[in-house]
Amino acid sequence: MDTLTGTLLAICVAAVLLLVAYKKGFLTNTGILASFISAVIIAYCGNFWWFAAYMLFPIMAFAATFTKIKKKKAMGLQEGKAGERGHMNILGVGLIPTIVSVVYFIDDGGASPYLTVAFLAAIAVSVADTTSSEIGVFDKDVWMITTLKKTEPGINGGISRLGLVSSAITSLVFAILSYALVFHCLDWRILIVWVCGMVGNLLDSVVGAVWENKGRISKYGNNIVTALSGAVIGFLLCLIVN
């Protein structure tokens, strides 16, 4: 599929998905705009299959976000007013994958598959983090990652068995599906994407406990830092093992 055809197809698919997101109240208006821009850039600079892999994130994220949303609202732990995401959420999740796609475009695919794995690893971090946060809030047993002392559900830096297990499962599912979409095959590098997702998720909790709770970094900044860490670790692991 050539670049123009892939980009036009991505625009059509993105428009349909974002229309559904708008109707369902999954995204704010600015969130829709930010999502569309990042999706088009990724489709043009990467290819249609990069875009398809990127679109797996909102599908999985919203499934986790709106799981028992009424209970989350009653607990005061929902995202936004009713689970919706805005442009800052999209920036936190999409900035690093978008930058990686631009680097890939400038390099003309020269560092492939390393940059491709880095791209998927960055998204895997967001998948693991979102699932861990959205599902983990239902676990009453939560520990602060830096002290291992009991804490309240939903607090930055808190980890739970339910959150860790759910993030491990969803990041593995993402790794398999996204890798198959982009590479049209399955091989051992799926494990790199999965491991990066899990490591990035734990790093998100550490950053949350050490800096976010003290107001030194926003949750969006935390998302960007951990997505970047996932991309860098994924790139280096792929480079070293190969």
PDB file of C-alpha atoms in Angstrom:
ATOM      1  CA  MET A   1       0.000   0.000   0.000  1.00  0.00           C
ATOM      2  CA  ASP A   2       1.532   3.336  -1.053  1.00  0.00           C
ATOM      3  CA  THR A   3       1.805   6.282   1.343  1.00  0.00           C
ATOM      4  CA  LEU A   4      -1.031   8.355  -0.138  1.00  0.00           C
ATOM      5  CA  THR A   5      -3.496   5.459  -0.226  1.00  0.00           C
ATOM      6  CA  GLY A   6      -2.573   4.400   3.300  1.00  0.00           C
ATOM      7  CA  THR A   7      -2.923   7.927   4.644  1.00  0.00           C
ATOM      8  CA  LEU A   8      -6.299   8.484   2.986  1.00  0.00           C
ATOM      9  CA  LEU A   9      -7.556   5.146   4.291  1.00  0.00           C
ATOM     10  CA  ALA A  10      -6.299   6.041   7.771  1.00  0.00           C
ATOM     11  CA  ILE A  11      -8.106   9.387   7.608  1.00  0.00           C
ATOM     12  CA  CYS A  12     -11.363   7.627   6.746  1.00  0.00           C
ATOM     13  CA  VAL A  13     -10.967   5.021   9.496  1.00  0.00           C
ATOM     14  CA  ALA A  14      -9.936   7.656  12.046  1.00  0.00           C
ATOM     15  CA  ALA A  15     -12.917   9.832  11.118  1.00  0.00           C
ATOM     16  CA  VAL A  16     -15.334   6.949  11.691  1.00  0.00           C
ATOM     17  CA  LEU A  17     -13.746   5.916  14.997  1.00  0.00           C
ATOM     18  CA  LEU A  18     -13.602   9.490  16.263  1.00  0.00           C
ATOM     19  CA  LEU A  19     -17.229  10.058  15.293  1.00  0.00           C
ATOM     20  CA  VAL A  20     -18.173   7.049  17.398  1.00  0.00           C
ATOM     21  CA  ALA A  21     -15.986   8.359  20.238  1.00  0.00           C
ATOM     22  CA  TYR A  22     -17.721  11.744  20.008  1.00  0.00           C
ATOM     23  CA  LYS A  23     -21.200  10.201  20.021  1.00  0.00           C
ATOM     24  CA  LYS A  24     -20.329   8.008  23.003  1.00  0.00           C
ATOM     25  CA  GLY A  25     -18.683  10.862  24.893  1.00  0.00           C
ATOM     26  CA  PHE A  26     -15.312   9.103  25.026  1.00  0.00           C
ATOM     27  CA  LEU A  27     -13.371  12.197  23.939  1.00  0.00           C
ATOM     28  CA  THR A  28     -13.719  15.950  24.326  1.00  0.00           C
ATOM     29  CA  ASN A  29     -13.665  18.141  21.205  1.00  0.00           C
ATOM     30  CA  THR A  30     -10.001  18.996  21.739  1.00  0.00           C
ATOM     31  CA  GLY A  31      -9.288  15.333  22.409  1.00  0.00           C
ATOM     32  CA  ILE A  32     -10.809  14.418  19.056  1.00  0.00           C
ATOM     33  CA  LEU A  33      -8.702  17.035  17.265  1.00  0.00           C
ATOM     34  CA  ALA A  34      -5.483  15.908  18.965  1.00  0.00           C
ATOM     35  CA  SER A  35      -6.268  12.263  18.219  1.00  0.00           C
ATOM     36  CA  PHE A  36      -6.937  12.988  14.558  1.00  0.00           C
ATOM     37  CA  ILE A  37      -3.723  14.973  14.104  1.00  0.00           C
ATOM     38  CA  SER A  38      -1.526  12.331  15.750  1.00  0.00           C
ATOM     39  CA  ALA A  39      -3.234   9.514  13.829  1.00  0.00           C
ATOM     40  CA  VAL A  40      -2.710  11.209  10.456  1.00  0.00           C
ATOM     41  CA  ILE A  41       0.944  11.993  11.206  1.00  0.00           C
ATOM     42  CA  ILE A  42       1.579   8.386  12.233  1.00  0.00           C
ATOM     43  CA  ALA A  43      -0.165   7.045   9.129  1.00  0.00           C
ATOM     44  CA  TYR A  44       1.824   9.326   6.815  1.00  0.00           C
ATOM     45  CA  CYS A  45       5.230   9.081   8.496  1.00  0.00           C
ATOM     46  CA  GLY A  46       4.953   5.395   9.391  1.00  0.00           C
ATOM     47  CA  ASN A  47       2.353   3.604   7.323  1.00  0.00           C
ATOM     48  CA  PHE A  48      -1.244   2.442   7.558  1.00  0.00           C
ATOM     49  CA  TRP A  49      -0.281  -0.525   9.731  1.00  0.00           C
ATOM     50  CA  TRP A  50       1.454   1.745  12.235  1.00  0.00           C
ATOM     51  CA  PHE A  51      -1.800   3.684  12.379  1.00  0.00           C
ATOM     52  CA  ALA A  52      -3.790   0.465  12.879  1.00  0.00           C
ATOM     53  CA  ALA A  53      -1.522  -0.528  15.771  1.00  0.00           C
ATOM     54  CA  TYR A  54      -1.895   2.953  17.280  1.00  0.00           C
ATOM     55  CA  MET A  55      -5.687   2.648  17.093  1.00  0.00           C
ATOM     56  CA  LEU A  56      -5.577  -0.467  19.250  1.00  0.00           C
ATOM     57  CA  PHE A  57      -4.764   1.752  22.228  1.00  0.00           C
ATOM     58  CA  PRO A  58      -7.996   3.794  22.340  1.00  0.00           C
ATOM     59  CA  ILE A  59     -10.061   0.662  21.775  1.00  0.00           C
ATOM     60  CA  MET A  60      -8.417  -1.132  24.692  1.00  0.00           C
ATOM     61  CA  ALA A  61      -8.190   1.995  26.840  1.00  0.00           C
ATOM     62  CA  PHE A  62     -11.855   2.911  26.523  1.00  0.00           C
ATOM     63  CA  ALA A  63     -12.873  -0.691  27.204  1.00  0.00           C
ATOM     64  CA  ALA A  64     -10.963  -0.461  30.492  1.00  0.00           C
ATOM     65  CA  THR A  65     -12.091   3.095  31.233  1.00  0.00           C
ATOM     66  CA  PHE A  66     -15.801   2.392  30.909  1.00  0.00           C
ATOM     67  CA  THR A  67     -15.705  -0.907  32.784  1.00  0.00           C
ATOM     68  CA  LYS A  68     -18.007  -0.313  35.782  1.00  0.00           C
ATOM     69  CA  ILE A  69     -17.858   3.435  35.098  1.00  0.00           C
ATOM     70  CA  LYS A  70     -20.796   4.115  37.441  1.00  0.00           C
ATOM     71  CA  LYS A  71     -18.919   2.518  40.318  1.00  0.00           C
ATOM     72  CA  LYS A  72     -15.805   4.558  39.473  1.00  0.00           C
ATOM     73  CA  LYS A  73     -17.876   7.749  39.474  1.00  0.00           C
ATOM     74  CA  ALA A  74     -19.335   6.826  42.850  1.00  0.00           C
ATOM     75  CA  MET A  75     -15.779   6.332  44.131  1.00  0.00           C
ATOM     76  CA  GLY A  76     -14.669   9.615  42.528  1.00  0.00           C
ATOM     77  CA  LEU A  77     -11.960   7.816  40.545  1.00  0.00           C
ATOM     78  CA  GLN A  78     -13.189   8.279  36.971  1.00  0.00           C
ATOM     79  CA  GLU A  79     -11.202  10.128  34.308  1.00  0.00           C
ATOM     80  CA  GLY A  80     -12.664  13.587  33.610  1.00  0.00           C
ATOM     81  CA  LYS A  81     -16.326  14.062  34.479  1.00  0.00           C
ATOM     82  CA  ALA A  82     -17.549  10.758  33.076  1.00  0.00           C
ATOM     83  CA  GLY A  83     -14.512   8.876  31.781  1.00  0.00           C
ATOM     84  CA  GLU A  84     -13.836  11.133  28.790  1.00  0.00           C
ATOM     85  CA  ARG A  85     -10.317  11.994  27.615  1.00  0.00           C
ATOM     86  CA  GLY A  86      -9.096  15.435  26.522  1.00  0.00           C
ATOM     87  CA  HIS A  87      -6.217  16.725  24.429  1.00  0.00           C
ATOM     88  CA  MET A  88      -3.769  16.522  27.335  1.00  0.00           C
ATOM     89  CA  ASN A  89      -4.511  12.817  27.726  1.00  0.00           C
ATOM     90  CA  ILE A  90      -3.872  12.335  24.013  1.00  0.00           C
ATOM     91  CA  LEU A  91      -0.660  14.343  24.253  1.00  0.00           C
ATOM     92  CA  GLY A  92       0.553  12.186  27.133  1.00  0.00           C
ATOM     93  CA  VAL A  93      -0.124   8.990  25.220  1.00  0.00           C
ATOM     94  CA  GLY A  94       0.431  10.001  21.602  1.00  0.00           C
ATOM     95  CA  LEU A  95       3.368  12.424  21.647  1.00  0.00           C
ATOM     96  CA  ILE A  96       6.170   9.838  21.832  1.00  0.00           C
ATOM     97  CA  PRO A  97       4.688   7.412  19.240  1.00  0.00           C
ATOM     98  CA  THR A  98       4.138  10.385  16.923  1.00  0.00           C
ATOM     99  CA  ILE A  99       7.724  11.591  17.361  1.00  0.00           C
ATOM    100  CA  VAL A 100       9.049   8.069  16.730  1.00  0.00           C
ATOM    101  CA  SER A 101       7.035   7.898  13.502  1.00  0.00           C
ATOM    102  CA  VAL A 102       8.500  11.234  12.366  1.00  0.00           C
ATOM    103  CA  VAL A 103      12.038   9.994  13.125  1.00  0.00           C
ATOM    104  CA  TYR A 104      11.247   6.821  11.171  1.00  0.00           C
ATOM    105  CA  PHE A 105      10.085   8.954   8.241  1.00  0.00           C
ATOM    106  CA  ILE A 106      13.186  11.164   8.324  1.00  0.00           C
ATOM    107  CA  ASP A 107      15.405   8.081   8.544  1.00  0.00           C
ATOM    108  CA  ASP A 108      13.404   6.548   5.671  1.00  0.00           C
ATOM    109  CA  GLY A 109      12.990   3.333   7.635  1.00  0.00           C
ATOM    110  CA  GLY A 110      16.744   2.909   7.991  1.00  0.00           C
ATOM    111  CA  ALA A 111      16.562   1.890  11.657  1.00  0.00           C
ATOM    112  CA  SER A 112      13.691  -0.516  11.079  1.00  0.00           C
ATOM    113  CA  PRO A 113      12.723  -2.751  12.845  1.00  0.00           C
ATOM    114  CA  TYR A 114      14.276  -1.013  15.860  1.00  0.00           C
ATOM    115  CA  LEU A 115      12.190   2.154  15.539  1.00  0.00           C
ATOM    116  CA  THR A 116       9.107   0.076  14.825  1.00  0.00           C
ATOM    117  CA  VAL A 117       9.595  -1.887  18.044  1.00  0.00           C
ATOM    118  CA  ALA A 118      10.234   1.399  19.884  1.00  0.00           C
ATOM    119  CA  PHE A 119       6.951   2.748  18.491  1.00  0.00           C
ATOM    120  CA  LEU A 120       5.001  -0.291  19.686  1.00  0.00           C
ATOM    121  CA  ALA A 121       6.784  -0.313  23.051  1.00  0.00           C
ATOM    122  CA  ALA A 122       5.784   3.295  23.747  1.00  0.00           C
ATOM    123  CA  ILE A 123       2.133   2.455  23.129  1.00  0.00           C
ATOM    124  CA  ALA A 124       2.400  -0.746  25.180  1.00  0.00           C
ATOM    125  CA  VAL A 125       3.392   1.372  28.193  1.00  0.00           C
ATOM    126  CA  SER A 126       0.219   3.433  27.812  1.00  0.00           C
ATOM    127  CA  VAL A 127      -1.909   0.301  27.413  1.00  0.00           C
ATOM    128  CA  ALA A 128      -0.436  -1.262  30.563  1.00  0.00           C
ATOM    129  CA  ASP A 129      -0.676   1.967  32.569  1.00  0.00           C
ATOM    130  CA  THR A 130      -4.262   2.737  31.569  1.00  0.00           C
ATOM    131  CA  THR A 131      -5.476  -0.789  32.251  1.00  0.00           C
ATOM    132  CA  SER A 132      -3.622  -0.966  35.550  1.00  0.00           C
ATOM    133  CA  SER A 133      -5.176   2.322  36.661  1.00  0.00           C
ATOM    134  CA  GLU A 134      -8.705   1.695  35.400  1.00  0.00           C
ATOM    135  CA  ILE A 135      -9.045  -1.916  36.557  1.00  0.00           C
ATOM    136  CA  GLY A 136      -6.759  -1.762  39.579  1.00  0.00           C
ATOM    137  CA  VAL A 137      -9.054   0.716  41.368  1.00  0.00           C
ATOM    138  CA  PHE A 138     -11.419  -2.174  42.136  1.00  0.00           C
ATOM    139  CA  ASP A 139      -8.780  -3.940  44.225  1.00  0.00           C
ATOM    140  CA  LYS A 140      -9.042  -3.011  47.894  1.00  0.00           C
ATOM    141  CA  ASP A 141      -5.492  -4.141  48.598  1.00  0.00           C
ATOM    142  CA  VAL A 142      -3.188  -1.422  47.270  1.00  0.00           C
ATOM    143  CA  TRP A 143       0.462  -0.803  48.178  1.00  0.00           C
ATOM    144  CA  MET A 144       2.675   2.214  47.569  1.00  0.00           C
ATOM    145  CA  ILE A 145       5.357   1.027  45.160  1.00  0.00           C
ATOM    146  CA  THR A 146       8.175   2.877  46.933  1.00  0.00           C
ATOM    147  CA  THR A 147       7.402   1.713  50.484  1.00  0.00           C
ATOM    148  CA  LEU A 148       5.134  -1.325  49.990  1.00  0.00           C
ATOM    149  CA  LYS A 149       2.848   0.136  52.675  1.00  0.00           C
ATOM    150  CA  LYS A 150      -0.936  -0.121  52.307  1.00  0.00           C
ATOM    151  CA  THR A 151      -2.543   2.899  50.662  1.00  0.00           C
ATOM    152  CA  GLU A 152      -5.833   3.975  49.075  1.00  0.00           C
ATOM    153  CA  PRO A 153      -7.033   2.844  45.607  1.00  0.00           C
ATOM    154  CA  GLY A 154      -6.461   5.415  42.871  1.00  0.00           C
ATOM    155  CA  ILE A 155      -3.492   7.149  44.491  1.00  0.00           C
ATOM    156  CA  ASN A 156      -0.420   7.899  42.379  1.00  0.00           C
ATOM    157  CA  GLY A 157       2.215   5.232  42.963  1.00  0.00           C
ATOM    158  CA  GLY A 158      -0.260   2.653  44.204  1.00  0.00           C
ATOM    159  CA  ILE A 159      -0.018  -0.891  42.846  1.00  0.00           C
ATOM    160  CA  SER A 160      -2.346  -3.855  43.275  1.00  0.00           C
ATOM    161  CA  ARG A 161      -2.461  -7.489  42.232  1.00  0.00           C
ATOM    162  CA  LEU A 162      -5.530  -6.868  40.083  1.00  0.00           C
ATOM    163  CA  GLY A 163      -3.901  -3.893  38.390  1.00  0.00           C
ATOM    164  CA  LEU A 164      -0.648  -5.734  37.696  1.00  0.00           C
ATOM    165  CA  VAL A 165      -2.351  -8.857  36.350  1.00  0.00           C
ATOM    166  CA  SER A 166      -4.763  -6.911  34.136  1.00  0.00           C
ATOM    167  CA  SER A 167      -1.954  -4.735  32.768  1.00  0.00           C
ATOM    168  CA  ALA A 168       0.184  -7.816  32.072  1.00  0.00           C
ATOM    169  CA  ILE A 169      -2.638  -9.459  30.125  1.00  0.00           C
ATOM    170  CA  THR A 170      -3.672  -6.407  28.109  1.00  0.00           C
ATOM    171  CA  SER A 171      -0.117  -5.359  27.271  1.00  0.00           C
ATOM    172  CA  LEU A 172       0.595  -8.899  26.044  1.00  0.00           C
ATOM    173  CA  VAL A 173      -2.567  -8.865  23.928  1.00  0.00           C
ATOM    174  CA  PHE A 174      -1.539  -5.488  22.535  1.00  0.00           C
ATOM    175  CA  ALA A 175       2.000  -6.719  21.836  1.00  0.00           C
ATOM    176  CA  ILE A 176       0.724  -9.715  19.871  1.00  0.00           C
ATOM    177  CA  LEU A 177      -1.948  -7.856  17.895  1.00  0.00           C
ATOM    178  CA  SER A 178       0.115  -4.755  17.127  1.00  0.00           C
ATOM    179  CA  TYR A 179       3.188  -6.764  16.134  1.00  0.00           C
ATOM    180  CA  ALA A 180       1.092  -8.927  13.806  1.00  0.00           C
ATOM    181  CA  LEU A 181      -0.436  -5.819  12.230  1.00  0.00           C
ATOM    182  CA  VAL A 182       2.864  -4.025  11.649  1.00  0.00           C
ATOM    183  CA  PHE A 183       5.204  -6.907  10.797  1.00  0.00           C
ATOM    184  CA  HIS A 184       2.576  -9.324   9.403  1.00  0.00           C
ATOM    185  CA  CYS A 185       4.182 -12.111  11.423  1.00  0.00           C
ATOM    186  CA  LEU A 186       4.912 -13.154  14.998  1.00  0.00           C
ATOM    187  CA  ASP A 187       8.371 -13.613  16.513  1.00  0.00           C
ATOM    188  CA  TRP A 188      10.334 -13.206  19.762  1.00  0.00           C
ATOM    189  CA  ARG A 189      10.386  -9.388  19.575  1.00  0.00           C
ATOM    190  CA  ILE A 190       6.790  -9.461  20.797  1.00  0.00           C
ATOM    191  CA  LEU A 191       8.322 -10.153  24.206  1.00  0.00           C
ATOM    192  CA  ILE A 192      10.320  -6.910  24.006  1.00  0.00           C
ATOM    193  CA  VAL A 193       7.135  -4.920  23.418  1.00  0.00           C
ATOM    194  CA  TRP A 194       5.416  -6.718  26.287  1.00  0.00           C
ATOM    195  CA  VAL A 195       8.311  -6.305  28.733  1.00  0.00           C
ATOM    196  CA  CYS A 196       8.604  -2.605  27.881  1.00  0.00           C
ATOM    197  CA  GLY A 197       4.907  -2.164  28.576  1.00  0.00           C
ATOM    198  CA  MET A 198       5.227  -3.743  32.013  1.00  0.00           C
ATOM    199  CA  VAL A 199       8.459  -1.925  32.922  1.00  0.00           C
ATOM    200  CA  GLY A 200       7.031   1.402  31.771  1.00  0.00           C
ATOM    201  CA  ASN A 201       3.897   0.823  33.822  1.00  0.00           C
ATOM    202  CA  LEU A 202       5.945   0.198  36.977  1.00  0.00           C
ATOM    203  CA  LEU A 203       8.094   3.235  36.217  1.00  0.00           C
ATOM    204  CA  ASP A 204       4.893   5.283  35.926  1.00  0.00           C
ATOM    205  CA  SER A 205       4.008   4.236  39.467  1.00  0.00           C
ATOM    206  CA  VAL A 206       7.482   5.130  40.751  1.00  0.00           C
ATOM    207  CA  VAL A 207       7.384   8.563  39.100  1.00  0.00           C
ATOM    208  CA  GLY A 208       3.871   9.042  40.459  1.00  0.00           C
ATOM    209  CA  ALA A 209       4.961   8.236  43.999  1.00  0.00           C
ATOM    210  CA  VAL A 210       8.216  10.202  43.968  1.00  0.00           C
ATOM    211  CA  TRP A 211       7.356  13.290  41.901  1.00  0.00           C
ATOM    212  CA  GLU A 212       3.700  13.436  40.862  1.00  0.00           C
ATOM    213  CA  ASN A 213       2.345  13.245  44.410  1.00  0.00           C
ATOM    214  CA  LYS A 214       4.639  16.145  45.324  1.00  0.00           C
ATOM    215  CA  GLY A 215       3.452  18.253  42.387  1.00  0.00           C
ATOM    216  CA  ARG A 216       6.804  18.143  40.603  1.00  0.00           C
ATOM    217  CA  ILE A 217       5.341  16.574  37.476  1.00  0.00           C
ATOM    218  CA  SER A 218       1.818  16.311  36.080  1.00  0.00           C
ATOM    219  CA  LYS A 219       0.228  12.988  35.223  1.00  0.00           C
ATOM    220  CA  TYR A 220       0.525  13.950  31.550  1.00  0.00           C
ATOM    221  CA  GLY A 221       4.223  14.637  31.983  1.00  0.00           C
ATOM    222  CA  ASN A 222       4.526  11.298  33.740  1.00  0.00           C
ATOM    223  CA  ASN A 223       2.828   9.599  30.794  1.00  0.00           C
ATOM    224  CA  ILE A 224       5.249  11.202  28.341  1.00  0.00           C
ATOM    225  CA  VAL A 225       8.325  10.297  30.400  1.00  0.00           C
ATOM    226  CA  THR A 226       7.296   6.664  30.816  1.00  0.00           C
ATOM    227  CA  ALA A 227       6.244   6.278  27.167  1.00  0.00           C
ATOM    228  CA  LEU A 228       9.654   7.658  26.198  1.00  0.00           C
ATOM    229  CA  SER A 229      11.335   5.182  28.537  1.00  0.00           C
ATOM    230  CA  GLY A 230       9.417   2.345  26.897  1.00  0.00           C
ATOM    231  CA  ALA A 231      10.465   3.491  23.427  1.00  0.00           C
ATOM    232  CA  VAL A 232      14.135   3.853  24.406  1.00  0.00           C
ATOM    233  CA  ILE A 233      14.270   0.507  26.224  1.00  0.00           C
ATOM    234  CA  GLY A 234      12.515  -1.212  23.324  1.00  0.00           C
ATOM    235  CA  PHE A 235      14.925   0.290  20.790  1.00  0.00           C
ATOM    236  CA  LEU A 236      18.005  -0.643  22.832  1.00  0.00           C
ATOM    237  CA  LEU A 237      16.850  -4.188  23.605  1.00  0.00           C
ATOM    238  CA  CYS A 238      16.056  -4.812  19.957  1.00  0.00           C
ATOM    239  CA  LEU A 239      19.446  -3.402  18.961  1.00  0.00           C
ATOM    240  CA  ILE A 240      21.382  -5.393  21.577  1.00  0.00           C
ATOM    241  CA  VAL A 241      19.660  -8.733  21.015  1.00  0.00           C
ATOM    242  CA  ASN A 242      19.920  -8.449  17.242  1.00  0.00           C
TER     243      ASN A 242
END
